[in-house]
Amino acid sequence: MSTITAPSENTTGEQAPARSGAPSLWRSLALRAGAVVALVAIWQAVAMARVWPPVFVPEPAAVWEQFLRTTGEGVSGYTLQEHLLVSLRRILLGCLYGVTGGVVLGLLIGMVPTLRALLGPLVTFVRTLPPLAYLSLLVIWFGIDEEPKIWLLLLAALPPVAVATADAVRGVHEDYLNAARSLGARGHELPLRVVLPSALPEIVTGVRVAVGVAYTTVVAAETVNGVPGIGGMVRDAQRYNQTDVVVLGILVIGLSGLLIDFLLQTLDRRLVPWRGRT
Amino acid sequence: MPSPETEPALALAGVSHSYRSRGGTVAALGPLDLEIAAGEFVTVVGPSGCGKSTLLRLVAGFAAPSSGSITASGTPVTGPDPARGYVFQQHRLFPWLTVAGNVGFGLRGLPKAERKARVTELLELTGLGDVGRARPYELSGGMQQRAAIARALAPGPALLLMDEPFAALDAFTRERMQEEVRELWRRAGTTVVFITHSVDEAVYLGTRVLALSGRPGRVVFDRASGLPYEEQPRGGQSFAALREELTEVVRLAASAA
């Protein structure tokens, strides 16, 4: 391959999927829409059959009504949007602290053998605990306001990032380090100039896992004084047997989770364009 | 203190290297005594497992020899240094940087404008003028290795160490790259140590051709050659003769191992 042919190969390589990409995009969208319609249809059929009373299986229409009501006049004193935004803010803060802490901790564990021996088991210990197990402790320590919730999400988000970072840091190919050092990079420059960027693919994957864990944890975090908050809303609705609000809450959590994961995937493609290509 | 002019570009004294494995200590290399003068293009061939890559990594400072000493232009080798550029068998370009970013990696000390000019110059020199903004994985194998060479040349090393840099390339690209490296060396005058398992490549490129024995690797063949100075080295009678001789040496070394 020569200097002249290689770039032109690249451009044709990029155009080809774009041309065939348009119809397949529509097809996958249609497939997804079809799956949703089918699911709602089954749900409607089950609800209409009255095998179980509506308090167990509410009709889709009832959930839709609740959606209109909660976005308008609200439920438990706040609108659905407010509940969701408060939960998202908690997730964002918890993940921000958790990811930052996880990357720093992972770097240290991965690069300093003494710290690995000291902190490695601790991180694994916290990772295996279900968040609800230490929620009570956090409530005793930090009360029932925002603090324990943010701490809970932090503790849930930190271990996956720390473990992924530590593994990636230990797995950095030594020739990247050798190359950097023979190009004049000093020892103290290596973590930022080589180790961290080469560990980036695993770190970003760790962040996706962490955000997922934080998402599943937020409902648990909001079982104690969680209003406003989507978890608090679901909890309240459960107390009053408002099954349609519970289902609505579940749908909102699931859909917003999908959206956030999509955003993270986009971020991944931006940050790690070389994934799987080296 | 003797001036660097009179010092050999590279001197190895009693260098040997061994590593521990389950079966005990394995002697991988040496003892070796070797002096390389500035401006030489030294090619090293040998059967696989003879420690030729180990030799180069010791010279680069990636590892310390079990015994003996290595000095480059009079300075003891204690670790990697920009005075000794390294080109790996797999290009090992940093995937998170563009091609230009990779070439500029070793130029951090320079002011921005100067660095940019130097990167452009090196990209032009290696025929990568229009792909500076591409990512390494977007290039063909030959272009990746050219970028790796440009990156290694950036800090202006006195010694360029190349570890089977063309082993992963197809035959056609490989021959082109050999020509380009010969051209680069003739223009820049950098001292080169070039490891290869191809006898043909060693004879084509080397102003001095070394062969190592099987493990532990020792120098069993050391010949100065004028071939790289010729216009068409492959055409002549002496090319065929040296290749024949070297093939025989490597074959013997391999069967003895």
XYZ file of C-alpha atoms in Angstrom:
535
model
C 0.000 0.000 0.000
C 1.360 3.397 -0.881
C 0.919 6.891 0.459
C -1.430 7.729 -2.362
C -3.796 4.783 -2.264
C -4.252 4.437 1.490
C -6.174 7.678 2.166
C -8.472 7.095 -0.800
C -9.191 3.634 0.553
C -10.168 5.255 3.788
C -12.617 7.668 2.236
C -14.335 4.946 0.239
C -14.391 2.837 3.389
C -16.224 5.606 5.184
C -18.721 6.265 2.442
C -19.746 2.671 1.923
C -21.514 2.153 5.271
C -23.170 5.588 4.985
C -24.821 4.645 1.711
C -26.090 1.281 2.876
C -26.594 2.688 6.392
C -29.731 4.748 5.729
C -32.219 1.933 5.000
C -30.842 -0.308 7.761
C -31.241 2.573 10.219
C -34.921 2.864 9.308
C -35.314 -0.866 9.592
C -33.823 -1.003 13.054
C -35.997 1.942 14.141
C -39.086 0.193 12.760
C -38.096 -3.006 14.547
C -37.735 -1.182 17.833
C -41.048 0.639 17.443
C -42.671 -2.680 16.547
C -41.300 -4.323 19.672
C -42.684 -1.506 21.842
C -46.108 -1.691 20.172
C -46.215 -5.468 20.616
C -45.291 -5.163 24.291
C -47.969 -2.554 24.945
C -50.506 -4.709 23.076
C -49.746 -7.751 25.233
C -49.950 -5.571 28.321
C -53.328 -4.200 27.215
C -54.627 -7.726 26.507
C -53.510 -9.028 29.896
C -55.057 -6.030 31.666
C -58.344 -6.346 29.754
C -58.589 -10.069 30.451
C -58.927 -9.150 34.137
C -56.967 -12.190 35.245
C -55.657 -9.908 37.976
C -57.457 -6.858 39.348
C -56.300 -3.402 38.077
C -54.501 -2.787 41.350
C -52.080 -5.515 40.233
C -52.051 -4.859 36.503
C -53.240 -1.362 35.555
C -54.198 -0.692 31.945
C -51.810 1.262 29.703
C -54.433 3.985 29.431
C -54.490 4.386 33.241
C -50.699 4.778 33.287
C -50.945 7.329 30.492
C -53.556 9.259 32.488
C -51.215 9.238 35.472
C -48.483 10.524 33.199
C -50.641 13.495 32.199
C -51.723 14.081 35.805
C -48.238 13.845 37.332
C -46.669 16.098 34.712
C -49.494 18.622 35.231
C -50.646 18.875 38.798
C -47.998 16.543 40.204
C -47.899 13.780 42.783
C -46.536 13.795 46.346
C -46.248 17.556 46.030
C -44.004 17.673 42.955
C -44.462 17.146 39.228
C -42.985 14.121 37.497
C -40.322 16.313 35.866
C -39.246 17.651 39.254
C -39.014 14.139 40.698
C -36.946 13.020 37.724
C -34.650 16.057 37.740
C -33.893 15.683 41.449
C -33.053 12.000 40.934
C -30.897 12.785 37.914
C -29.073 15.474 39.861
C -28.322 12.923 42.607
C -27.082 10.422 40.036
C -24.966 13.053 38.332
C -23.339 14.239 41.551
C -22.852 10.747 42.938
C -21.315 9.546 39.667
C -19.142 12.629 39.336
C -17.601 12.089 42.758
C -17.581 8.317 42.373
C -15.926 8.339 38.940
C -13.319 10.916 39.964
C -12.518 8.990 43.107
C -12.558 5.708 41.221
C -10.096 6.866 38.577
C -7.679 8.288 41.166
C -7.988 5.225 43.375
C -7.652 2.897 40.381
C -4.494 4.693 39.210
C -2.973 4.378 42.676
C -3.990 0.726 43.098
C -2.751 -0.105 39.617
C 0.614 1.611 39.934
C 1.632 1.263 43.597
C 1.919 -2.371 44.743
C 1.713 -1.445 48.432
C -1.550 0.413 47.891
C -2.838 -2.484 45.812
C -2.297 -4.834 48.751
C -3.862 -2.313 51.150
C -6.845 -0.996 49.205
C -7.576 -3.714 46.658
C -9.473 -6.011 49.059
C -11.356 -3.033 50.531
C -12.631 -1.959 47.111
C -13.692 -5.518 46.296
C -15.404 -5.733 49.695
C -17.438 -2.577 49.092
C -18.205 -3.680 45.542
C -19.788 -6.944 46.662
C -22.039 -5.213 49.233
C -25.588 -4.434 48.106
C -26.028 -0.641 48.532
C -29.026 -1.157 50.797
C -26.732 -2.885 53.276
C -24.808 0.275 54.033
C -27.658 2.744 53.496
C -28.667 2.442 57.161
C -25.138 3.235 58.251
C -25.022 6.271 55.963
C -28.338 7.496 57.354
C -26.958 7.224 60.887
C -23.825 9.104 59.837
C -25.241 11.756 57.542
C -28.930 12.094 58.433
C -31.767 11.858 55.935
C -31.183 14.784 53.605
C -29.143 14.861 50.381
C -25.852 13.812 51.893
C -26.470 10.106 52.536
C -28.039 9.731 49.077
C -25.051 11.265 47.313
C -22.716 9.170 49.455
C -24.636 6.017 48.627
C -24.422 6.715 44.900
C -20.753 7.630 45.237
C -20.032 4.361 47.005
C -21.988 2.462 44.370
C -20.284 4.178 41.417
C -16.729 4.196 42.714
C -15.800 0.480 42.873
C -16.572 -0.447 39.221
C -14.509 2.513 37.999
C -11.682 1.826 40.452
C -11.484 -1.856 39.519
C -11.644 -1.161 35.762
C -9.006 1.569 36.031
C -6.682 -0.511 38.200
C -6.864 -3.478 35.816
C -6.319 -1.274 32.773
C -3.402 0.519 34.391
C -1.711 -2.769 35.192
C -2.370 -3.946 31.665
C -0.743 -0.967 29.926
C 1.674 -2.418 27.411
C 5.194 -1.872 28.664
C 6.335 -0.821 25.196
C 4.067 2.247 25.399
C 5.951 3.202 28.547
C 9.291 2.306 26.969
C 8.454 4.339 23.881
C 7.414 7.354 25.951
C 10.515 7.207 28.106
C 12.850 6.866 25.145
C 11.105 9.943 23.731
C 12.154 11.864 26.820
C 9.046 11.563 29.025
C 9.963 11.613 32.712
C 8.664 9.088 35.214
C 6.271 11.536 36.850
C 4.774 12.460 33.466
C 3.872 8.885 32.553
C 0.591 8.580 34.521
C -1.043 11.510 32.723
C 0.650 11.254 29.328
C 0.596 7.486 28.803
C -1.032 5.370 31.524
C -4.333 7.218 31.777
C -4.977 7.677 28.034
C -4.063 4.071 27.264
C -6.424 2.917 30.023
C -9.195 5.168 28.718
C -11.213 2.457 26.891
C -11.564 0.376 30.073
C -12.205 3.465 32.197
C -15.051 4.589 29.948
C -16.537 1.088 30.105
C -16.193 1.256 33.889
C -18.035 4.591 33.883
C -20.898 3.060 31.938
C -21.149 0.244 34.458
C -20.931 2.751 37.314
C -23.725 4.927 35.944
C -25.851 1.804 35.544
C -25.198 0.763 39.137
C -25.914 4.300 40.367
C -29.147 4.231 38.425
C -30.314 1.039 40.069
C -29.184 2.381 43.440
C -30.970 5.716 43.298
C -34.363 4.117 43.947
C -32.896 2.447 47.024
C -31.305 5.720 48.115
C -34.670 7.430 47.886
C -36.557 4.964 50.083
C -35.600 7.138 53.039
C -37.010 10.668 52.743
C -36.788 10.441 48.964
C -39.436 13.020 47.966
C -38.822 14.778 45.644
C -37.214 11.991 43.658
C -38.471 9.325 41.300
C -37.732 6.592 43.846
C -39.584 8.511 46.561
C -42.506 8.966 44.202
C -42.709 5.219 43.528
C -42.398 4.498 47.231
C -45.249 6.867 48.078
C -47.444 5.411 45.336
C -46.789 1.917 46.663
C -48.023 2.963 50.105
C -51.352 4.064 48.622
C -51.609 1.144 46.168
C -51.380 3.540 43.202
C -50.090 0.798 40.923
C -50.395 2.967 37.820
C -48.015 5.547 39.347
C -45.594 2.764 40.319
C -45.598 1.451 36.739
C -45.187 4.985 35.436
C -42.201 5.483 37.736
C -40.624 2.249 36.562
C -41.106 3.239 32.910
C -39.607 6.684 33.486
C -36.577 5.230 35.271
C -36.036 2.659 32.524
C -36.449 5.099 29.647
C -34.243 7.803 31.153
C -31.661 5.091 31.842
C -31.743 4.076 28.185
C -31.258 7.692 27.155
C -28.322 8.175 29.488
C -26.655 4.984 28.294
C -27.093 6.205 24.725
C -25.379 9.468 25.671
C -22.560 7.525 27.307
C -22.142 5.402 24.191
C -21.840 8.562 22.135
C -19.267 9.879 24.589
C -17.397 6.586 24.278
C -17.164 6.922 20.506
C -15.895 10.487 20.904
C -13.353 9.720 23.608
C -12.128 6.332 22.401
C -12.350 6.306 18.610
C -9.609 3.668 18.513
C -11.585 1.062 20.488
C -11.120 -2.337 18.904
C -8.860 -1.004 16.170
C -5.366 -1.348 17.577
C 37.376 13.123 29.500
C 37.503 11.947 25.884
C 35.333 13.881 23.451
C 32.221 12.164 22.055
C 33.812 12.347 18.590
C 36.416 9.730 19.443
C 34.071 7.624 21.559
C 32.280 4.795 19.798
C 28.549 5.453 19.295
C 27.928 2.281 21.225
C 30.203 0.032 23.270
C 29.293 -3.222 24.963
C 31.792 -4.807 27.364
C 31.199 -8.309 28.684
C 27.441 -7.898 28.374
C 25.351 -10.946 29.135
C 21.753 -11.393 30.083
C 19.857 -14.214 31.720
C 16.395 -14.584 33.107
C 14.779 -16.863 35.609
C 12.199 -19.382 34.517
C 10.656 -22.446 36.112
C 13.521 -24.619 34.980
C 16.116 -22.334 36.583
C 18.245 -19.560 35.145
C 18.300 -19.315 31.361
C 21.265 -17.618 29.718
C 19.719 -15.572 26.901
C 22.604 -13.530 25.608
C 26.348 -13.086 25.630
C 28.869 -12.504 26.855
C 29.188 -9.861 24.147
C 31.917 -7.349 23.383
C 31.034 -4.937 20.653
C 31.970 -1.471 19.474
C 29.952 0.453 16.941
C 31.328 3.620 15.370
C 29.242 6.690 14.641
C 27.562 6.567 11.248
C 27.515 2.778 10.934
C 24.376 0.933 9.874
C 24.685 -2.327 11.783
C 22.310 -5.146 10.940
C 21.981 -8.110 13.300
C 20.598 -11.476 12.205
C 20.278 -14.703 14.094
C 17.994 -17.679 14.639
C 14.824 -16.994 16.609
C 15.356 -17.025 20.344
C 19.008 -15.990 20.063
C 18.416 -12.861 22.075
C 18.718 -10.258 19.319
C 15.690 -8.369 20.576
C 17.006 -8.675 24.137
C 20.263 -7.124 22.949
C 18.429 -4.134 21.522
C 16.277 -3.658 24.617
C 19.398 -3.641 26.778
C 20.989 -1.020 24.536
C 17.807 1.053 24.702
C 17.863 0.860 28.490
C 14.494 -0.889 28.759
C 16.213 -3.513 30.904
C 19.586 -3.745 32.644
C 22.044 -6.478 31.607
C 22.750 -9.213 34.150
C 26.426 -8.382 33.846
C 28.725 -6.170 31.811
C 28.405 -2.541 30.844
C 26.905 -0.596 27.960
C 27.994 2.919 27.037
C 26.582 5.138 24.301
C 28.873 7.939 23.089
C 30.821 7.571 26.322
C 27.798 7.780 28.645
C 26.754 4.662 30.578
C 23.276 3.426 29.666
C 21.099 3.431 32.777
C 17.628 3.777 31.273
C 15.735 4.915 28.176
C 16.972 8.214 26.761
C 15.953 10.405 23.816
C 19.541 10.047 22.538
C 18.554 6.503 21.582
C 15.428 6.281 19.436
C 13.527 2.989 19.249
C 11.320 1.534 16.535
C 9.305 -1.479 17.664
C 8.280 -4.505 15.657
C 4.633 -3.525 16.199
C 4.521 0.192 15.588
C 3.359 1.023 19.139
C 2.087 4.413 18.086
C -0.073 5.954 20.804
C -3.645 5.343 19.590
C -5.031 8.288 21.575
C -2.913 10.764 19.579
C -2.990 11.736 15.932
C -0.031 10.859 13.717
C 1.323 14.398 14.175
C 0.726 14.121 17.920
C 2.762 10.930 17.993
C 5.641 12.472 16.045
C 5.552 15.530 18.316
C 5.508 13.458 21.515
C 9.260 13.676 21.986
C 9.397 17.409 21.238
C 7.635 18.692 24.327
C 10.555 20.864 25.325
C 10.369 22.942 22.137
C 8.295 26.106 21.708
C 4.999 25.415 19.951
C 5.847 26.957 16.571
C 9.189 25.222 16.421
C 7.642 21.907 17.358
C 5.018 22.268 14.662
C 7.659 23.025 12.048
C 9.752 20.041 13.110
C 6.746 17.701 13.001
C 5.842 18.911 9.517
C 9.432 18.425 8.411
C 9.542 14.852 9.763
C 6.178 13.973 8.235
C 7.385 15.267 4.857
C 10.637 13.354 5.245
C 8.783 10.079 5.808
C 6.164 10.701 3.110
C 3.330 11.297 5.575
C 2.809 14.980 4.776
C -0.941 14.704 4.247
C -1.914 12.280 7.021
C -0.685 14.189 10.074
C -4.230 14.614 11.349
C -5.189 10.959 10.833
C -5.198 8.446 13.652
C -2.577 5.690 13.635
C -5.166 2.940 13.075
C -6.363 4.674 9.923
C -2.992 4.135 8.229
C -1.690 1.130 6.325
C 1.001 -1.023 7.931
C 3.801 0.635 5.993
C 2.616 4.124 6.862
C 2.296 3.178 10.531
C 5.904 2.029 10.568
C 6.976 5.237 8.788
C 5.185 7.251 11.454
C 6.943 5.198 14.130
C 10.283 5.996 12.508
C 9.404 9.701 12.304
C 8.434 9.633 15.987
C 11.725 7.991 16.953
C 13.743 10.490 14.865
C 11.967 13.538 16.338
C 14.228 14.141 19.361
C 17.252 13.864 17.057
C 18.753 10.654 18.468
C 22.425 9.875 17.895
C 21.509 6.201 17.707
C 18.419 4.660 16.110
C 17.472 1.179 17.312
C 15.138 -0.815 15.080
C 13.702 -4.142 16.207
C 12.508 -6.076 13.141
C 10.511 -3.014 12.091
C 9.342 -4.492 8.786
C 8.632 -8.056 9.910
C 4.869 -7.535 9.866
C 4.761 -5.954 6.399
C 4.016 -7.607 3.075
C 6.992 -8.284 0.816
C 6.319 -5.411 -1.556
C 5.884 -2.764 1.166
C 8.849 -4.200 2.951
C 11.200 -3.653 0.028
C 9.988 -0.089 -0.363
C 10.524 0.574 3.319
C 14.046 -0.848 3.171
C 14.846 1.540 0.367
C 13.391 4.454 2.314
C 15.319 3.625 5.468
C 18.539 3.374 3.470
C 17.741 6.770 1.966
C 16.970 8.257 5.390
C 20.179 6.917 6.840
C 22.243 8.228 3.910
C 20.734 11.688 4.370
C 20.620 11.925 8.179
C 23.797 10.001 8.977
C 22.337 8.609 12.206
C 23.970 5.483 13.580
C 21.535 2.587 13.234
C 21.322 -0.829 14.871
C 18.787 -2.893 12.957
C 17.567 -6.312 14.092
C 16.092 -8.597 11.453
C 15.491 -12.257 10.787
C 15.840 -11.706 7.062
C 19.309 -12.361 5.686
C 18.419 -10.454 2.534
C 17.400 -7.392 4.554
C 20.567 -7.560 6.650
C 22.804 -7.667 3.588
C 20.877 -4.949 1.773
C 20.947 -2.432 4.633
C 24.054 -3.140 6.681
C 27.390 -1.368 6.340
C 28.284 -3.913 8.966
C 26.537 -7.233 9.219
C 26.486 -9.224 12.450
C 25.140 -12.691 13.067
C 24.369 -14.105 16.492
C 24.570 -17.758 17.482
C 21.673 -19.649 19.011
C 20.919 -19.108 22.703
C 22.833 -17.690 24.474
C 23.470 -15.316 21.558
C 27.091 -14.512 20.750
C 28.603 -12.764 17.751
C 29.637 -15.451 15.270
C 29.899 -13.264 12.175
C 31.015 -9.651 11.831
C 31.626 -8.198 8.369
C 31.941 -4.677 7.012
C 30.102 -4.142 3.727
C 30.083 -1.401 1.132
C 26.834 -2.543 -0.421
C 24.498 0.103 1.073
C 26.596 2.817 -0.597
C 25.961 1.338 -4.040
C 23.071 2.502 -6.211
C 21.646 -0.964 -6.882
C 23.022 -3.244 -4.151
C 20.854 -6.228 -5.088
C 22.155 -6.374 -8.641
C 25.823 -7.084 -7.921
C 27.814 -10.272 -7.527
C 28.964 -9.368 -4.018
C 25.368 -9.088 -2.754
C 24.652 -12.683 -3.744
C 27.966 -13.879 -2.293
C 27.468 -12.199 1.083
C 23.885 -13.379 1.263
C 24.957 -16.936 0.523
C 27.617 -16.846 3.179
C 25.386 -15.289 5.815
C 22.561 -17.740 5.104
C 24.974 -20.566 5.793
C 26.154 -18.965 9.055
C 22.581 -18.471 10.303
C 21.630 -22.010 9.275
C 24.554 -23.429 11.261
C 23.719 -21.232 14.263
C 20.115 -22.384 14.165
C 20.945 -26.071 13.951
C 23.497 -25.793 16.767
C 20.930 -24.225 19.068
